[in-house]
mmCIF file of C-alpha atoms and ligand atoms in Angstrom:
data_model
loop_
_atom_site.group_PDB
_atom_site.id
_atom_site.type_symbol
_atom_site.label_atom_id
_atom_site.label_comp_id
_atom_site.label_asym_id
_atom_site.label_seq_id
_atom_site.Cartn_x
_atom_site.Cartn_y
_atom_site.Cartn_z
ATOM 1 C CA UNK T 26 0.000 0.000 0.000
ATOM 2 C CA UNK T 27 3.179 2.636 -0.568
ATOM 3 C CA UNK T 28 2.631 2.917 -4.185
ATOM 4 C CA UNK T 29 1.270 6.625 -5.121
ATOM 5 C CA UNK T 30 -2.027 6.786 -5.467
ATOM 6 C CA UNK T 31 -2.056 10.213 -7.440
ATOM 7 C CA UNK T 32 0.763 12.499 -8.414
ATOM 8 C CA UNK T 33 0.035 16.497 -8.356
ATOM 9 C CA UNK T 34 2.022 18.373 -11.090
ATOM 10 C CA UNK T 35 2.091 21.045 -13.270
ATOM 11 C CA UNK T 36 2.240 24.502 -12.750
ATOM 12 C CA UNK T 37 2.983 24.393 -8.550
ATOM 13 C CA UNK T 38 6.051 25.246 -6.426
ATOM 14 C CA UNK T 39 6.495 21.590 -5.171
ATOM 15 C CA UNK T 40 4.710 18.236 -6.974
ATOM 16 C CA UNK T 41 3.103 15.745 -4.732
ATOM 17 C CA UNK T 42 2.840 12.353 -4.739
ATOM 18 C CA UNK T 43 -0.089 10.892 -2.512
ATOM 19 C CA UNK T 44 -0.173 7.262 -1.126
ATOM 20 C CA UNK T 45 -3.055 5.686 0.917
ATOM 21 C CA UNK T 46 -1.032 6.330 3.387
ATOM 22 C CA UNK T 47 -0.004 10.475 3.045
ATOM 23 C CA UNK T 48 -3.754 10.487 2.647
ATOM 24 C CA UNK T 49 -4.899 9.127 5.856
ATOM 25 C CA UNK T 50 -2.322 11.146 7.555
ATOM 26 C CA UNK T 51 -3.936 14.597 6.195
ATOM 27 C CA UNK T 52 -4.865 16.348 9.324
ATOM 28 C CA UNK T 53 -8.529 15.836 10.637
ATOM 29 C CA UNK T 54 -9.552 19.415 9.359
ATOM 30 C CA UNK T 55 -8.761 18.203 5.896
ATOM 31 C CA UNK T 56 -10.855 15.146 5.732
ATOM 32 C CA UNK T 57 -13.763 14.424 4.182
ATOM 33 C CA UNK T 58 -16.083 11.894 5.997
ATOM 34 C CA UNK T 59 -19.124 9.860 3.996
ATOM 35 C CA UNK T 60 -19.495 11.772 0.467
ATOM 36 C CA UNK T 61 -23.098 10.358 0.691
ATOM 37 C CA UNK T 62 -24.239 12.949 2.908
ATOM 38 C CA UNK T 63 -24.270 15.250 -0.170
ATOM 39 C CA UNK T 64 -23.899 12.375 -3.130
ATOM 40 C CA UNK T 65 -25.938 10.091 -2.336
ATOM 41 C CA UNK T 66 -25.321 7.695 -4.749
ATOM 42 C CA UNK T 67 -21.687 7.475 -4.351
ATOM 43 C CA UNK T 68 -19.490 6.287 -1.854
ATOM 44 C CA UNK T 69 -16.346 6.941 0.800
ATOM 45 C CA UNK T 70 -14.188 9.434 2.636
ATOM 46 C CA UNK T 71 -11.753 12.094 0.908
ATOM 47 C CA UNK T 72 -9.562 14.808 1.629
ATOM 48 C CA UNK T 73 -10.459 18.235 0.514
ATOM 49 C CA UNK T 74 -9.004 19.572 -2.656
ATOM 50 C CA UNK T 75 -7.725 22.947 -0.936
ATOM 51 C CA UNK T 76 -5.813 20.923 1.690
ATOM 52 C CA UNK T 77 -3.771 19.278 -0.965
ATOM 53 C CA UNK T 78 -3.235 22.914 -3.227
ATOM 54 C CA UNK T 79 -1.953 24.489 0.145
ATOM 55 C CA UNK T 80 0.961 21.783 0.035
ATOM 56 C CA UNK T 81 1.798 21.891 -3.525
ATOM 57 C CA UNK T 82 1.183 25.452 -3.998
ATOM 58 C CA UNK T 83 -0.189 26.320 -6.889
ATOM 59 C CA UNK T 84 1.957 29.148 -8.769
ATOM 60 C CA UNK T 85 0.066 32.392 -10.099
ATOM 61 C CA UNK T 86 0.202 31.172 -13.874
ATOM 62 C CA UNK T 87 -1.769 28.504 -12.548
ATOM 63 C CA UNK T 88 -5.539 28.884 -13.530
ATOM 64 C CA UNK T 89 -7.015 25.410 -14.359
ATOM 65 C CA UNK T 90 -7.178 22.522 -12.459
ATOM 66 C CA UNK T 91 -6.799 19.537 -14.893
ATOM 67 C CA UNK T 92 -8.170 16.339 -13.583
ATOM 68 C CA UNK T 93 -6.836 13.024 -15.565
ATOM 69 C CA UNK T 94 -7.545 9.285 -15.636
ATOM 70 C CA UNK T 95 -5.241 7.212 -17.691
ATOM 71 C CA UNK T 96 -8.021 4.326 -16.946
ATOM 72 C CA UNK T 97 -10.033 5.035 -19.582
ATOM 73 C CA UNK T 98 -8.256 8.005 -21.229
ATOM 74 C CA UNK T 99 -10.570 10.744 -19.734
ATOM 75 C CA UNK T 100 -9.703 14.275 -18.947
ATOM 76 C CA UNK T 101 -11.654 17.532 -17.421
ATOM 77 C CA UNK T 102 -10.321 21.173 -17.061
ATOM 78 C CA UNK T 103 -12.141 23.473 -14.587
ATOM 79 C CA UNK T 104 -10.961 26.794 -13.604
ATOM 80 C CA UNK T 105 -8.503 26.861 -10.358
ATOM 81 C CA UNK T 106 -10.665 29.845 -8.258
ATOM 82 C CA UNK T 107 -13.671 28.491 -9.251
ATOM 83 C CA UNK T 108 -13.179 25.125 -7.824
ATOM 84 C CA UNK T 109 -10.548 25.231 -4.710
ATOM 85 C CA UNK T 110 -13.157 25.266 -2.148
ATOM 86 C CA UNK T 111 -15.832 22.859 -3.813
ATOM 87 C CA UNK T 112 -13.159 20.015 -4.688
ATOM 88 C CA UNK T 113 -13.208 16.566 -2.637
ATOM 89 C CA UNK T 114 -10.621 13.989 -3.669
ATOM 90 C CA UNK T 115 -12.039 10.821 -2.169
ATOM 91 C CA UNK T 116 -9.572 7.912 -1.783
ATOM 92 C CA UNK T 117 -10.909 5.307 0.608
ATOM 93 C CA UNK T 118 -14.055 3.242 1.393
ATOM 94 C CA UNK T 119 -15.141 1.382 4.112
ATOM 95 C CA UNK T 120 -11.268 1.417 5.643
ATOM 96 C CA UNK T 121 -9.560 0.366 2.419
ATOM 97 C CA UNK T 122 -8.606 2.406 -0.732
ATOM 98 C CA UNK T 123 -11.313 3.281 -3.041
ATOM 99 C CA UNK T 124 -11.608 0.119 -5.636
ATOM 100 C CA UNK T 125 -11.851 0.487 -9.455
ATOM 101 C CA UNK T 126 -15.638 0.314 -9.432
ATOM 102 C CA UNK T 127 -16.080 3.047 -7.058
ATOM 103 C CA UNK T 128 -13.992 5.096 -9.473
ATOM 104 C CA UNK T 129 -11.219 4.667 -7.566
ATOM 105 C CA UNK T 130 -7.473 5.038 -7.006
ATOM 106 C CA UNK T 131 -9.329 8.375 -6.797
ATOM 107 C CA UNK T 132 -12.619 9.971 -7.283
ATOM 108 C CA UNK T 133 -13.391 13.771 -7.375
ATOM 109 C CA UNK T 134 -16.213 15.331 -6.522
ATOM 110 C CA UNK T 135 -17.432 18.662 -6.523
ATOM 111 C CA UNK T 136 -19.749 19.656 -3.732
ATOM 112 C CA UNK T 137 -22.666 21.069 -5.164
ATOM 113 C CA UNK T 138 -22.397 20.081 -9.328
ATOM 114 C CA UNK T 139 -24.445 21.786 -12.206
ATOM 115 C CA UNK T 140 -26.077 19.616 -14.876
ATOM 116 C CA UNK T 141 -23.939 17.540 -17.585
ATOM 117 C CA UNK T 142 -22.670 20.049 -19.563
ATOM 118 C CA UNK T 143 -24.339 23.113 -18.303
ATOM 119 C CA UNK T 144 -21.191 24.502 -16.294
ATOM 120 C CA UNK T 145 -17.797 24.691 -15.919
ATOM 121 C CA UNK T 146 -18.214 22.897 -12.730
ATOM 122 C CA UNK T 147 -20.802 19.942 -13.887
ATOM 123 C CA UNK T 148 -21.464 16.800 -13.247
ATOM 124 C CA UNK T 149 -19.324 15.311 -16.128
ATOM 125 C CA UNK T 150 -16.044 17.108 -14.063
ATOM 126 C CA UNK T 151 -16.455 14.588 -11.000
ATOM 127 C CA UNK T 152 -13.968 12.249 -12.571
ATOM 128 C CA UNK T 153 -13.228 8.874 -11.986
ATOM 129 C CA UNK T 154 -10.093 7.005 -11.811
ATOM 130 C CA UNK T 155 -7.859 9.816 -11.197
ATOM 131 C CA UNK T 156 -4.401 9.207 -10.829
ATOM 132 C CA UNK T 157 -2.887 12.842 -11.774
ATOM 133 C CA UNK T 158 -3.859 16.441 -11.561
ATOM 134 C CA UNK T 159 -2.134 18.750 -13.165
ATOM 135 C CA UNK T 160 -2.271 22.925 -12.328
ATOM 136 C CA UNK T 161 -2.387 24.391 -15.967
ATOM 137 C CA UNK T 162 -1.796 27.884 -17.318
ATOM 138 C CA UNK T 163 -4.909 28.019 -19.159
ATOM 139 C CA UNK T 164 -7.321 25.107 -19.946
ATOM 140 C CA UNK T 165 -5.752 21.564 -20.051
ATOM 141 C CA UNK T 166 -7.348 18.231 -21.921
ATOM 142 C CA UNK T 167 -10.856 17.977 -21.800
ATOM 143 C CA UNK T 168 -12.630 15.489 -22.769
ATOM 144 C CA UNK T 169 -15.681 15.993 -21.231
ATOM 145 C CA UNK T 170 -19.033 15.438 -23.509
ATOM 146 C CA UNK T 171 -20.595 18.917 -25.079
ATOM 147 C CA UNK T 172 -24.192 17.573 -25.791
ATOM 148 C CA UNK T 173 -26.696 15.376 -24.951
ATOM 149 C CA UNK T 174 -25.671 13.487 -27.854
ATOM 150 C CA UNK T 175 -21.824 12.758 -26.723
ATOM 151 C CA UNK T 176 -22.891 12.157 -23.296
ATOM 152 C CA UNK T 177 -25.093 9.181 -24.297
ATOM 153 C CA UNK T 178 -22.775 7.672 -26.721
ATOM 154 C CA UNK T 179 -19.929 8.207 -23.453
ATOM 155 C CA UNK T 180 -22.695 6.326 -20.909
ATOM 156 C CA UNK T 181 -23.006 3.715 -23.328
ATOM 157 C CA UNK T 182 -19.658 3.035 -23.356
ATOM 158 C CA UNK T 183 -19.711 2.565 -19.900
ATOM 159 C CA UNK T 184 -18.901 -1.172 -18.873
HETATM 160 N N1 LIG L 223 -12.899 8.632 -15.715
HETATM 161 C C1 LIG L 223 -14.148 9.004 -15.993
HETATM 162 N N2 LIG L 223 -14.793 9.826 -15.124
HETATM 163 C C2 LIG L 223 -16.053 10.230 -15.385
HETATM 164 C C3 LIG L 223 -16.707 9.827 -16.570
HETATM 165 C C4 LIG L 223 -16.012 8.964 -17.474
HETATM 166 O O1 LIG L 223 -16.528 8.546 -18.543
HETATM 167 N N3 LIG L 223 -14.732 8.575 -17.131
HETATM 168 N N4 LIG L 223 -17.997 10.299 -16.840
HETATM 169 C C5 LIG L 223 -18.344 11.562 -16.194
HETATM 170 C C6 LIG L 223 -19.756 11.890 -16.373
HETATM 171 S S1 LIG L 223 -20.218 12.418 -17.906
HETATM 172 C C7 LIG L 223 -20.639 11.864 -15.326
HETATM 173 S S2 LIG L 223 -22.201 12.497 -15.526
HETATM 174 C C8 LIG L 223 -20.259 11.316 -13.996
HETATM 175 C C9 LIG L 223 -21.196 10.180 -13.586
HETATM 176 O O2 LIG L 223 -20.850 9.733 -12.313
HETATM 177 P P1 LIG L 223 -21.621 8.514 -11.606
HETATM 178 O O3 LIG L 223 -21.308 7.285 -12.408
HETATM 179 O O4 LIG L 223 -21.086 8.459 -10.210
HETATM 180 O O5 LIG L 223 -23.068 8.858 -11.632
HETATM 181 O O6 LIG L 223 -18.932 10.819 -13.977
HETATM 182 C C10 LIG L 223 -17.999 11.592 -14.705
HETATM 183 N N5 LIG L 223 -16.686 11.035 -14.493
HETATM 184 MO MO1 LIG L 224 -22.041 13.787 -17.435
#
């Protein structure tokens, strides 16, 4: 359980990488208990995102927070002041590290989503299987569906 979990890198004074381990060790201020309370169909405990940008630091070019998941090749880019305090990066469940079908090594969630594709800060952007984020001048990848139509052909994908 000392392999990283997810590496922060990018445009930040000092990159991170996070095992299960650095994450249980975040202080109790920065934790995240039970993500159901306010997603109730999804699962586990995370840290919160502004907790890990105070240790890497973001540096002022930074303006996007780029979110990727090598798992199945999906990206999201969300503007940095937009989404410091709303960001949860949940990494355990039920006293183990979040599994593959809870999205894991790591899930993000934003508190309070829009719609799919309505907003910068949508449902679409809580991404699964995130293993790096990366602090971009300006938006990084992002794959994220633009219509109705791409999201449905993207859920149907979905094994
Ligand atoms: N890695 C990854 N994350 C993803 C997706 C995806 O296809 N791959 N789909 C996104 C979309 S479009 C939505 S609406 C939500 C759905 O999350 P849920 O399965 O918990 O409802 O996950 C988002 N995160
Ligand atoms: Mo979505």
């Amino acid at each position: 359980m000392s392999g990283a979990l997810l590496k922060i890198d990018g445009e930040v004074s000092q990159a991170l990488e996070l095992s299960y381990a650095d994450f249980e060790a975040f202080p109790e201020a920065a934790q995240v208990c039970d993500v159901s309370r306010f997603h109730p169909t999804r699962q586990g405990d995370g840290v919160t995102l502004q907790s890990i940008l105070d240790r890497v630091q973001p540096a002022e070019s930074a303006t996007y927070l780029t979110l990727h998941a090598s798992h199945d090749d999906f990206a999201a880019s969300i503007p940095l002041a937009a989404v410091a305090a709303e960001g949860i990066v949940v990494y355990k469940n039920a006293g183990a590290p979040l599994p593959v079908e809870k999205g894991g090594p790591v899930r993000f969630l934003i508190r309070d989503p829009a719609a799919c594709h309505t907003a910068e800060l949508d449902d679409c952007a809580n991404v699964k299987f995130v293993d790096r984020i990366e602090l971009t001048a300006g938006r990084g990848r992002d794959t994220r569906p633009e219509d109705d139509e791409e999201h449905e052909q993207l859920h149907a994908n979905e094994s």
